[in-house]
mmCIF file of C-alpha atoms in Angstrom:
data_model
loop_
_atom_site.group_PDB
_atom_site.id
_atom_site.type_symbol
_atom_site.label_atom_id
_atom_site.label_comp_id
_atom_site.label_asym_id
_atom_site.label_seq_id
_atom_site.Cartn_x
_atom_site.Cartn_y
_atom_site.Cartn_z
ATOM 1 C CA MET A 1468 -10.340 -15.273 -21.763
ATOM 2 C CA GLU A 1469 -11.098 -18.581 -23.523
ATOM 3 C CA LEU A 1470 -7.687 -18.569 -25.115
ATOM 4 C CA LEU A 1471 -6.056 -18.086 -21.730
ATOM 5 C CA ILE A 1472 -8.072 -20.812 -20.143
ATOM 6 C CA ASN A 1473 -7.165 -23.193 -22.942
ATOM 7 C CA SER A 1474 -3.458 -22.323 -22.607
ATOM 8 C CA LEU A 1475 -3.273 -22.736 -18.863
ATOM 9 C CA PRO A 1476 -1.877 -26.318 -18.983
ATOM 10 C CA LEU A 1477 1.048 -25.292 -21.207
ATOM 11 C CA LEU A 1478 1.666 -22.041 -19.215
ATOM 12 C CA GLY A 1479 1.486 -24.066 -15.981
ATOM 13 C CA MET A 1480 4.225 -26.378 -17.228
ATOM 14 C CA GLY A 1481 6.311 -23.416 -18.200
ATOM 15 C CA ALA A 1482 5.713 -21.840 -14.766
ATOM 16 C CA VAL A 1483 6.942 -25.063 -13.059
ATOM 17 C CA THR A 1484 10.116 -24.866 -15.105
ATOM 18 C CA THR A 1485 10.590 -21.235 -14.234
ATOM 19 C CA LEU A 1486 10.129 -22.011 -10.521
ATOM 20 C CA TYR A 1487 12.642 -24.895 -10.690
ATOM 21 C CA LEU A 1488 15.186 -22.714 -12.551
ATOM 22 C CA SER A 1489 14.716 -19.827 -10.176
ATOM 23 C CA PHE A 1490 15.143 -21.663 -6.936
ATOM 24 C CA ALA A 1491 17.950 -23.853 -8.182
ATOM 25 C CA ALA A 1492 19.881 -20.844 -9.373
ATOM 26 C CA ILE A 1493 19.210 -18.937 -6.169
ATOM 27 C CA LEU A 1494 20.574 -21.794 -4.065
ATOM 28 C CA LEU A 1495 23.687 -22.217 -6.191
ATOM 29 C CA SER A 1496 24.368 -18.430 -6.592
ATOM 30 C CA THR A 1497 23.986 -18.102 -2.783
ATOM 31 C CA ALA A 1498 26.553 -20.870 -2.252
ATOM 32 C CA LEU A 1499 28.884 -19.218 -4.761
ATOM 33 C CA GLY A 1500 28.360 -15.832 -3.271
ATOM 34 C CA LEU A 1501 29.178 -16.984 0.299
ATOM 35 C CA ALA A 1502 32.243 -18.937 -0.835
ATOM 36 C CA PHE A 1503 33.706 -16.123 -2.900
ATOM 37 C CA ALA A 1504 32.971 -13.521 -0.259
ATOM 38 C CA LEU A 1505 34.926 -15.560 2.296
ATOM 39 C CA CYS A 1506 37.669 -16.037 -0.222
ATOM 40 C CA GLN A 1507 37.838 -12.259 -0.678
ATOM 41 C CA LEU A 1508 37.798 -11.449 3.028
ATOM 42 C CA TYR A 1509 40.077 -14.276 4.368
ATOM 43 C CA GLY A 1510 41.761 -15.911 1.426
ATOM 44 C CA GLY A 1511 45.336 -15.551 0.269
ATOM 45 C CA LEU A 1512 46.555 -13.120 -2.357
ATOM 46 C CA LEU A 1513 46.339 -15.483 -5.315
ATOM 47 C CA LEU A 1514 42.804 -16.552 -4.276
ATOM 48 C CA ARG A 1515 41.623 -13.004 -4.044
ATOM 49 C CA ILE A 1516 43.038 -12.182 -7.398
ATOM 50 C CA VAL A 1517 41.167 -15.140 -9.027
ATOM 51 C CA VAL A 1518 37.903 -14.118 -7.314
ATOM 52 C CA GLU A 1519 38.348 -10.428 -8.245
ATOM 53 C CA THR A 1520 38.913 -11.529 -11.939
ATOM 54 C CA TYR A 1521 35.756 -13.641 -11.788
ATOM 55 C CA LEU A 1522 33.711 -10.753 -10.323
ATOM 56 C CA TYR A 1523 34.850 -8.230 -12.900
ATOM 57 C CA ILE A 1524 33.963 -10.575 -15.782
ATOM 58 C CA MET A 1525 30.580 -11.599 -14.471
ATOM 59 C CA ARG A 1526 29.582 -8.094 -13.605
ATOM 60 C CA GLY A 1527 30.932 -6.681 -16.797
ATOM 61 C CA VAL A 1528 29.281 -8.958 -19.300
ATOM 62 C CA PRO A 1529 25.513 -9.100 -19.907
ATOM 63 C CA LEU A 1530 23.789 -12.274 -18.817
ATOM 64 C CA LEU A 1531 22.352 -12.668 -22.349
ATOM 65 C CA VAL A 1532 25.871 -12.798 -23.747
ATOM 66 C CA LEU A 1533 26.920 -15.291 -21.169
ATOM 67 C CA LEU A 1534 23.997 -17.574 -22.066
ATOM 68 C CA PHE A 1535 24.850 -17.368 -25.791
ATOM 69 C CA THR A 1536 28.479 -18.084 -25.065
ATOM 70 C CA MET A 1537 27.655 -21.194 -23.037
ATOM 71 C CA TYR A 1538 25.129 -22.433 -25.677
ATOM 72 C CA TYR A 1539 27.461 -22.045 -28.635
ATOM 73 C CA ALA A 1540 30.861 -22.467 -27.108
ATOM 74 C CA ALA A 1541 30.188 -25.621 -25.064
ATOM 75 C CA PRO A 1542 29.826 -27.971 -28.196
ATOM 76 C CA TYR A 1543 33.134 -26.571 -29.591
ATOM 77 C CA ALA A 1544 34.828 -27.534 -26.313
ATOM 78 C CA GLY A 1545 33.452 -31.081 -26.565
ATOM 79 C CA MET A 1546 30.934 -30.604 -23.772
ATOM 80 C CA GLU A 1547 27.238 -31.620 -24.074
ATOM 81 C CA ILE A 1548 25.268 -29.485 -21.719
ATOM 82 C CA ASP A 1549 21.519 -29.624 -21.655
ATOM 83 C CA PRO A 1550 19.739 -26.203 -21.556
ATOM 84 C CA THR A 1551 18.380 -26.611 -18.078
ATOM 85 C CA THR A 1552 21.749 -27.365 -16.472
ATOM 86 C CA GLY A 1553 23.459 -24.799 -18.555
ATOM 87 C CA GLY A 1554 20.928 -22.148 -17.792
ATOM 88 C CA ILE A 1555 21.112 -22.731 -14.052
ATOM 89 C CA VAL A 1556 24.942 -22.708 -13.978
ATOM 90 C CA VAL A 1557 25.146 -19.462 -16.112
ATOM 91 C CA ILE A 1558 22.486 -17.642 -14.089
ATOM 92 C CA ALA A 1559 24.056 -18.755 -10.831
ATOM 93 C CA ALA A 1560 27.522 -17.789 -11.886
ATOM 94 C CA TYR A 1561 26.321 -14.368 -13.009
ATOM 95 C CA PHE A 1562 24.230 -13.482 -9.948
ATOM 96 C CA GLY A 1563 26.754 -15.244 -7.640
ATOM 97 C CA ALA A 1564 29.088 -12.306 -8.429
ATOM 98 C CA PHE A 1565 26.511 -9.826 -7.160
ATOM 99 C CA MET A 1566 25.771 -11.983 -4.070
ATOM 100 C CA THR A 1567 29.539 -12.033 -3.376
ATOM 101 C CA GLU A 1568 29.421 -8.228 -2.955
ATOM 102 C CA VAL A 1569 26.273 -8.364 -0.877
ATOM 103 C CA PHE A 1570 27.831 -10.819 1.622
ATOM 104 C CA ARG A 1571 31.286 -9.175 1.703
ATOM 105 C CA ALA A 1572 29.845 -5.698 2.317
ATOM 106 C CA ALA A 1573 27.584 -7.093 5.074
ATOM 107 C CA VAL A 1574 30.526 -8.737 6.901
ATOM 108 C CA LEU A 1575 32.632 -5.555 6.600
ATOM 109 C CA SER A 1576 29.748 -3.475 8.002
ATOM 110 C CA VAL A 1577 30.164 -5.238 11.395
ATOM 111 C CA ALA A 1578 32.382 -3.210 13.690
ATOM 112 C CA VAL A 1579 35.908 -4.515 14.292
ATOM 113 C CA ALA A 1580 35.151 -4.139 17.992
ATOM 114 C CA GLN A 1581 32.875 -7.201 17.737
ATOM 115 C CA TRP A 1582 35.957 -9.334 16.938
ATOM 116 C CA GLU A 1583 37.814 -7.854 19.904
ATOM 117 C CA ALA A 1584 34.946 -8.501 22.193
ATOM 118 C CA GLY A 1585 34.724 -12.120 21.132
ATOM 119 C CA LYS A 1586 38.412 -12.605 21.751
ATOM 120 C CA ALA A 1587 38.116 -10.939 25.061
ATOM 121 C CA ILE A 1588 35.660 -13.579 26.362
ATOM 122 C CA GLY A 1589 37.763 -16.422 24.947
ATOM 123 C CA LEU A 1590 35.905 -17.399 21.767
ATOM 124 C CA THR A 1591 37.785 -18.824 18.900
ATOM 125 C CA GLY A 1592 37.919 -17.117 15.517
ATOM 126 C CA ARG A 1593 35.338 -19.516 14.038
ATOM 127 C CA ARG A 1594 33.010 -19.140 16.955
ATOM 128 C CA ILE A 1595 33.325 -15.320 16.744
ATOM 129 C CA PHE A 1596 32.417 -15.406 13.094
ATOM 130 C CA THR A 1597 29.449 -17.833 13.286
ATOM 131 C CA ASP A 1598 27.942 -16.518 16.640
ATOM 132 C CA ILE A 1599 28.587 -12.868 16.361
ATOM 133 C CA ILE A 1600 29.679 -11.570 12.945
ATOM 134 C CA ALA A 1601 27.528 -13.822 10.713
ATOM 135 C CA ARG A 1602 24.332 -13.019 12.708
ATOM 136 C CA GLN A 1603 24.793 -9.346 12.414
ATOM 137 C CA ALA A 1604 25.925 -9.559 8.783
ATOM 138 C CA MET A 1605 22.799 -11.567 7.829
ATOM 139 C CA ARG A 1606 20.602 -8.793 9.136
ATOM 140 C CA VAL A 1607 22.499 -6.150 7.023
ATOM 141 C CA ALA A 1608 22.562 -8.352 3.945
ATOM 142 C CA GLY A 1609 18.887 -9.260 3.941
ATOM 143 C CA PRO A 1610 17.362 -6.582 1.777
ATOM 144 C CA ALA A 1611 20.096 -6.567 -0.830
ATOM 145 C CA TYR A 1612 20.063 -10.398 -0.871
ATOM 146 C CA VAL A 1613 16.317 -10.566 -1.493
ATOM 147 C CA ASN A 1614 16.630 -7.937 -4.217
ATOM 148 C CA THR A 1615 19.287 -10.112 -5.889
ATOM 149 C CA CYS A 1616 17.102 -13.233 -5.613
ATOM 150 C CA ILE A 1617 14.324 -11.335 -7.369
ATOM 151 C CA GLY A 1618 16.843 -10.426 -10.095
ATOM 152 C CA VAL A 1619 17.532 -14.203 -10.464
ATOM 153 C CA VAL A 1620 13.891 -14.942 -10.931
ATOM 154 C CA LYS A 1621 13.563 -12.266 -13.675
ATOM 155 C CA GLY A 1622 16.851 -13.326 -15.208
ATOM 156 C CA THR A 1623 15.457 -16.839 -15.922
ATOM 157 C CA SER A 1624 13.272 -15.355 -18.560
ATOM 158 C CA LEU A 1625 16.316 -15.137 -20.723
ATOM 159 C CA VAL A 1626 16.853 -18.889 -20.932
ATOM 160 C CA ALA A 1627 14.147 -19.022 -23.674
ATOM 161 C CA ILE A 1628 16.776 -17.903 -26.137
ATOM 162 C CA ILE A 1629 18.672 -21.119 -25.733
ATOM 163 C CA GLY A 1630 15.546 -23.228 -26.317
ATOM 164 C CA LEU A 1631 14.630 -24.013 -22.676
ATOM 165 C CA VAL A 1632 10.821 -24.341 -22.417
ATOM 166 C CA ASP A 1633 10.206 -22.011 -19.499
ATOM 167 C CA LEU A 1634 7.227 -19.700 -18.906
ATOM 168 C CA THR A 1635 8.557 -17.018 -21.316
ATOM 169 C CA TYR A 1636 9.249 -19.517 -24.032
ATOM 170 C CA VAL A 1637 5.763 -21.075 -23.770
ATOM 171 C CA GLY A 1638 4.206 -17.704 -23.724
ATOM 172 C CA ARG A 1639 6.101 -16.599 -26.858
ATOM 173 C CA GLN A 1640 5.095 -19.749 -28.692
ATOM 174 C CA ILE A 1641 1.447 -19.291 -27.906
ATOM 175 C CA VAL A 1642 1.503 -15.663 -28.933
ATOM 176 C CA GLU A 1643 3.205 -16.553 -32.261
ATOM 177 C CA ARG A 1644 0.473 -19.094 -32.987
ATOM 178 C CA THR A 1645 -2.522 -17.076 -31.783
ATOM 179 C CA LEU A 1646 -1.458 -13.440 -32.246
ATOM 180 C CA ALA A 1647 -2.903 -12.579 -28.818
ATOM 181 C CA PRO A 1648 -0.047 -10.983 -26.923
ATOM 182 C CA PHE A 1649 -1.945 -9.062 -24.239
ATOM 183 C CA GLU A 1650 -3.723 -11.923 -22.661
ATOM 184 C CA ILE A 1651 -0.768 -14.355 -22.729
ATOM 185 C CA PHE A 1652 2.062 -12.057 -21.777
ATOM 186 C CA GLY A 1653 -0.139 -10.367 -19.220
ATOM 187 C CA PHE A 1654 -0.510 -13.754 -17.493
ATOM 188 C CA VAL A 1655 3.215 -14.399 -17.839
ATOM 189 C CA ALA A 1656 3.967 -11.060 -16.189
ATOM 190 C CA LEU A 1657 1.492 -11.798 -13.424
ATOM 191 C CA VAL A 1658 3.211 -15.183 -12.605
ATOM 192 C CA TYR A 1659 6.549 -13.452 -12.401
ATOM 193 C CA PHE A 1660 5.124 -10.756 -10.236
ATOM 194 C CA PHE A 1661 3.668 -13.271 -7.763
ATOM 195 C CA ILE A 1662 6.924 -15.169 -7.579
ATOM 196 C CA CYS A 1663 8.948 -12.003 -6.897
ATOM 197 C CA TYR A 1664 6.260 -10.655 -4.492
ATOM 198 C CA GLY A 1665 6.466 -13.933 -2.553
ATOM 199 C CA LEU A 1666 10.175 -13.628 -2.282
ATOM 200 C CA SER A 1667 9.842 -10.065 -1.134
ATOM 201 C CA ARG A 1668 7.332 -10.976 1.611
ATOM 202 C CA LEU A 1669 9.440 -13.941 2.709
ATOM 203 C CA GLY A 1670 12.445 -11.522 2.992
ATOM 204 C CA LYS A 1671 10.379 -9.185 5.253
ATOM 205 C CA TYR A 1672 9.421 -12.127 7.409
ATOM 206 C CA LEU A 1673 12.952 -13.322 7.794
ATOM 207 C CA GLU A 1674 14.092 -9.736 8.606
ATOM 208 C CA ARG A 1675 11.568 -9.667 11.413
ATOM 209 C CA ARG A 1676 12.698 -13.040 12.717
ATOM 210 C CA LEU A 1677 16.284 -11.970 12.639
ATOM 211 C CA ASP A 1678 15.470 -8.801 14.569
ATOM 212 C CA TYR A 1679 13.616 -10.882 17.205
ATOM 213 C CA VAL A 1680 16.408 -13.342 17.584
ATOM 214 C CA ASN A 1681 19.044 -10.619 17.877
#
């Protein structure tokens, strides 16, 4: 216990980095997912082909390999990318592919009759989408979206391999120095659990709010 208490300042700094990475990647992957889902649903043929190619690549290659590729390939391309920015971009690009499918499937789950009803009362296509389709799609997408966000949080643990000092990296460094894995990694696991649990509870709350609004 004394070792854990003495290590709390370092672990706390790592936890802050993990939180920053997680929520930055969630925001960026959400934006990418929404944009690519709309491209798939309403974009032209060429745009849909580009998005489909991106989805197949991202979903077909492990996140670990993508991080290694960014870390080693960027210098050869003449790009200087710090680990924090690179980690956020790669994680967001990877999980953005999964969010694309979540949002696309949610929109497609809304009955076509909803579009027809909107047109019947004189709404424009944009108003139909924002006022009718998107509201119903959000309720459908909620659980899968929250699960993907939890995946993002757990995925950030892999950035330690590219030298980013996050919670996992700090925990590993302390364990290598002290040879006390159970206390340190137990604490690391507990921090990840509470972050993911908090996201899960937030998702439940938003679901209830959406049910109330609708």
